[in-house]
Amino acid sequence: MAQKYTEFEQLPNGNLRITLLPAAREDVQEIVANQQLDADGKLAEVIEWQLGNGWELLSPESIGALTSAPILSEDVERDEHGDVITVGTTYWYRQYEVLDPVEQVLQHGYVDFERGA
């Protein structure tokens, strides 16, 4: 089973906050230092526990999003081939072009993903 490094919290404004668990800081620093992982791979490693417990890290193309930002949802329906049929609420990281969300978690203790339209 994956180790839990973060907590997910839905904020009153509708956004999703990903908060670093204090005991996980060293482990997350090691993930960030892994040069073999890109930003999305590092994010997937850091939130692996949530990804194994109902959340999905969606590729933008799979839902027709016109961005390259990381997108999260816990309300995805797929067909027998694994293609997305419907998706409920999504959360995306708007600053993806200039800031790494995992670096932000380490620097500030949390990062917010905006609720999608």
PDB file of C-alpha atoms in Angstrom:
ATOM      1  CA  MET A   1       0.000   0.000   0.000  1.00  0.00           C
ATOM      2  CA  ALA A   2       1.171   3.492  -0.832  1.00  0.00           C
ATOM      3  CA  GLN A   3       2.445   5.736   1.910  1.00  0.00           C
ATOM      4  CA  LYS A   4       0.284   8.773   2.628  1.00  0.00           C
ATOM      5  CA  TYR A   5       2.224  12.013   2.161  1.00  0.00           C
ATOM      6  CA  THR A   6      -0.664  14.487   1.820  1.00  0.00           C
ATOM      7  CA  GLU A   7      -4.225  15.289   2.848  1.00  0.00           C
ATOM      8  CA  PHE A   8      -6.880  16.522   0.406  1.00  0.00           C
ATOM      9  CA  GLU A   9      -9.352  19.144   1.616  1.00  0.00           C
ATOM     10  CA  GLN A  10     -12.140  20.786  -0.319  1.00  0.00           C
ATOM     11  CA  LEU A  11     -12.133  24.475   0.559  1.00  0.00           C
ATOM     12  CA  PRO A  12     -15.219  26.685   1.054  1.00  0.00           C
ATOM     13  CA  ASN A  13     -14.437  28.469  -2.250  1.00  0.00           C
ATOM     14  CA  GLY A  14     -14.698  25.122  -4.078  1.00  0.00           C
ATOM     15  CA  ASN A  15     -10.978  24.617  -4.628  1.00  0.00           C
ATOM     16  CA  LEU A  16      -8.963  21.587  -3.542  1.00  0.00           C
ATOM     17  CA  ARG A  17      -6.100  22.030  -1.074  1.00  0.00           C
ATOM     18  CA  ILE A  18      -3.328  19.448  -0.991  1.00  0.00           C
ATOM     19  CA  THR A  19      -1.500  19.686   2.336  1.00  0.00           C
ATOM     20  CA  LEU A  20       1.828  18.055   3.149  1.00  0.00           C
ATOM     21  CA  LEU A  21       1.823  15.813   6.203  1.00  0.00           C
ATOM     22  CA  PRO A  22       4.717  17.016   8.411  1.00  0.00           C
ATOM     23  CA  ALA A  23       6.140  13.504   8.841  1.00  0.00           C
ATOM     24  CA  ALA A  24       6.334  13.112   5.041  1.00  0.00           C
ATOM     25  CA  ARG A  25       8.578  16.106   4.270  1.00  0.00           C
ATOM     26  CA  GLU A  26      11.799  14.065   3.899  1.00  0.00           C
ATOM     27  CA  ASP A  27      10.140  11.481   1.669  1.00  0.00           C
ATOM     28  CA  VAL A  28       8.665  14.180  -0.564  1.00  0.00           C
ATOM     29  CA  GLN A  29      12.063  15.897  -0.787  1.00  0.00           C
ATOM     30  CA  GLU A  30      13.489  12.599  -2.063  1.00  0.00           C
ATOM     31  CA  ILE A  31      10.718  12.368  -4.678  1.00  0.00           C
ATOM     32  CA  VAL A  32      11.468  15.929  -5.830  1.00  0.00           C
ATOM     33  CA  ALA A  33      15.165  15.063  -6.141  1.00  0.00           C
ATOM     34  CA  ASN A  34      14.398  12.128  -8.465  1.00  0.00           C
ATOM     35  CA  GLN A  35      15.648  13.374 -11.844  1.00  0.00           C
ATOM     36  CA  GLN A  36      13.936  10.507 -13.688  1.00  0.00           C
ATOM     37  CA  LEU A  37      10.460  11.880 -12.922  1.00  0.00           C
ATOM     38  CA  ASP A  38       8.822  14.839 -14.657  1.00  0.00           C
ATOM     39  CA  ALA A  39       6.520  17.226 -12.734  1.00  0.00           C
ATOM     40  CA  ASP A  40       3.423  15.069 -13.329  1.00  0.00           C
ATOM     41  CA  GLY A  41       5.296  11.944 -12.231  1.00  0.00           C
ATOM     42  CA  LYS A  42       6.416  13.641  -9.024  1.00  0.00           C
ATOM     43  CA  LEU A  43       2.869  14.788  -8.335  1.00  0.00           C
ATOM     44  CA  ALA A  44       1.561  11.264  -8.921  1.00  0.00           C
ATOM     45  CA  GLU A  45       4.116   9.850  -6.472  1.00  0.00           C
ATOM     46  CA  VAL A  46       3.274  12.414  -3.796  1.00  0.00           C
ATOM     47  CA  ILE A  47      -0.501  11.859  -4.053  1.00  0.00           C
ATOM     48  CA  GLU A  48      -0.299   8.106  -4.739  1.00  0.00           C
ATOM     49  CA  TRP A  49      -2.321   7.276  -1.619  1.00  0.00           C
ATOM     50  CA  GLN A  50      -5.254   9.398  -2.855  1.00  0.00           C
ATOM     51  CA  LEU A  51      -4.899   7.978  -6.369  1.00  0.00           C
ATOM     52  CA  GLY A  52      -5.360   4.530  -4.864  1.00  0.00           C
ATOM     53  CA  ASN A  53      -8.403   5.690  -2.914  1.00  0.00           C
ATOM     54  CA  GLY A  54     -10.823   7.144  -5.436  1.00  0.00           C
ATOM     55  CA  TRP A  55      -8.996  10.111  -6.955  1.00  0.00           C
ATOM     56  CA  GLU A  56      -7.630  10.205 -10.499  1.00  0.00           C
ATOM     57  CA  LEU A  57      -4.933  12.292 -12.155  1.00  0.00           C
ATOM     58  CA  LEU A  58      -6.485  12.833 -15.579  1.00  0.00           C
ATOM     59  CA  SER A  59      -4.722  13.621 -18.809  1.00  0.00           C
ATOM     60  CA  PRO A  60      -6.243  16.794 -20.250  1.00  0.00           C
ATOM     61  CA  GLU A  61      -6.832  15.052 -23.588  1.00  0.00           C
ATOM     62  CA  SER A  62      -8.958  12.370 -21.936  1.00  0.00           C
ATOM     63  CA  ILE A  63     -11.580  14.962 -21.000  1.00  0.00           C
ATOM     64  CA  GLY A  64     -11.131  17.433 -23.856  1.00  0.00           C
ATOM     65  CA  ALA A  65      -9.432  20.085 -21.721  1.00  0.00           C
ATOM     66  CA  LEU A  66      -7.479  22.736 -23.610  1.00  0.00           C
ATOM     67  CA  THR A  67      -4.538  22.833 -21.205  1.00  0.00           C
ATOM     68  CA  SER A  68      -1.519  20.800 -20.202  1.00  0.00           C
ATOM     69  CA  ALA A  69      -2.172  21.376 -16.500  1.00  0.00           C
ATOM     70  CA  PRO A  70      -2.485  18.477 -14.078  1.00  0.00           C
ATOM     71  CA  ILE A  71      -6.180  17.733 -13.456  1.00  0.00           C
ATOM     72  CA  LEU A  72      -7.645  15.790 -10.526  1.00  0.00           C
ATOM     73  CA  SER A  73     -11.114  14.349  -9.983  1.00  0.00           C
ATOM     74  CA  GLU A  74     -12.783  11.830  -7.717  1.00  0.00           C
ATOM     75  CA  ASP A  75     -15.841  11.490  -9.948  1.00  0.00           C
ATOM     76  CA  VAL A  76     -14.830   9.721 -13.181  1.00  0.00           C
ATOM     77  CA  GLU A  77     -16.807   7.098 -15.069  1.00  0.00           C
ATOM     78  CA  ARG A  78     -14.972   4.978 -17.616  1.00  0.00           C
ATOM     79  CA  ASP A  79     -16.109   2.474 -20.241  1.00  0.00           C
ATOM     80  CA  GLU A  80     -14.839  -1.112 -20.589  1.00  0.00           C
ATOM     81  CA  HIS A  81     -11.821   0.179 -22.566  1.00  0.00           C
ATOM     82  CA  GLY A  82     -10.811   2.650 -19.861  1.00  0.00           C
ATOM     83  CA  ASP A  83     -11.954   5.718 -21.793  1.00  0.00           C
ATOM     84  CA  VAL A  84     -13.639   8.495 -19.835  1.00  0.00           C
ATOM     85  CA  ILE A  85     -17.409   8.548 -20.334  1.00  0.00           C
ATOM     86  CA  THR A  86     -18.262  11.262 -17.800  1.00  0.00           C
ATOM     87  CA  VAL A  87     -16.367  13.310 -15.279  1.00  0.00           C
ATOM     88  CA  GLY A  88     -17.811  15.309 -12.412  1.00  0.00           C
ATOM     89  CA  THR A  89     -15.960  18.029 -10.567  1.00  0.00           C
ATOM     90  CA  THR A  90     -12.384  18.587 -11.671  1.00  0.00           C
ATOM     91  CA  TYR A  91      -9.543  20.521 -10.081  1.00  0.00           C
ATOM     92  CA  TRP A  92      -6.597  21.893 -12.035  1.00  0.00           C
ATOM     93  CA  TYR A  93      -3.286  23.578 -11.289  1.00  0.00           C
ATOM     94  CA  ARG A  94      -3.381  26.881 -13.175  1.00  0.00           C
ATOM     95  CA  GLN A  95       0.288  27.829 -12.591  1.00  0.00           C
ATOM     96  CA  TYR A  96       1.613  24.601 -14.161  1.00  0.00           C
ATOM     97  CA  GLU A  97       3.733  26.454 -16.733  1.00  0.00           C
ATOM     98  CA  VAL A  98       5.799  28.326 -14.157  1.00  0.00           C
ATOM     99  CA  LEU A  99       5.454  26.503 -10.822  1.00  0.00           C
ATOM    100  CA  ASP A 100       5.750  22.852  -9.859  1.00  0.00           C
ATOM    101  CA  PRO A 101       2.887  21.885  -7.510  1.00  0.00           C
ATOM    102  CA  VAL A 102       5.088  19.501  -5.509  1.00  0.00           C
ATOM    103  CA  GLU A 103       7.718  22.213  -5.013  1.00  0.00           C
ATOM    104  CA  GLN A 104       4.901  24.487  -3.796  1.00  0.00           C
ATOM    105  CA  VAL A 105       3.781  21.830  -1.302  1.00  0.00           C
ATOM    106  CA  LEU A 106       7.317  21.674   0.072  1.00  0.00           C
ATOM    107  CA  GLN A 107       7.766  25.443   0.157  1.00  0.00           C
ATOM    108  CA  HIS A 108       4.389  26.452   1.610  1.00  0.00           C
ATOM    109  CA  GLY A 109       3.092  23.224   3.147  1.00  0.00           C
ATOM    110  CA  TYR A 110       0.183  23.098   0.715  1.00  0.00           C
ATOM    111  CA  VAL A 111      -0.905  23.811  -2.841  1.00  0.00           C
ATOM    112  CA  ASP A 112      -4.356  24.688  -4.143  1.00  0.00           C
ATOM    113  CA  PHE A 113      -5.923  23.260  -7.287  1.00  0.00           C
ATOM    114  CA  GLU A 114      -8.740  25.362  -8.743  1.00  0.00           C
ATOM    115  CA  ARG A 115     -12.169  23.899  -9.247  1.00  0.00           C
ATOM    116  CA  GLY A 116     -12.867  23.500 -12.943  1.00  0.00           C
ATOM    117  CA  ALA A 117     -15.848  25.063 -14.664  1.00  0.00           C
TER     118      ALA A 117
END
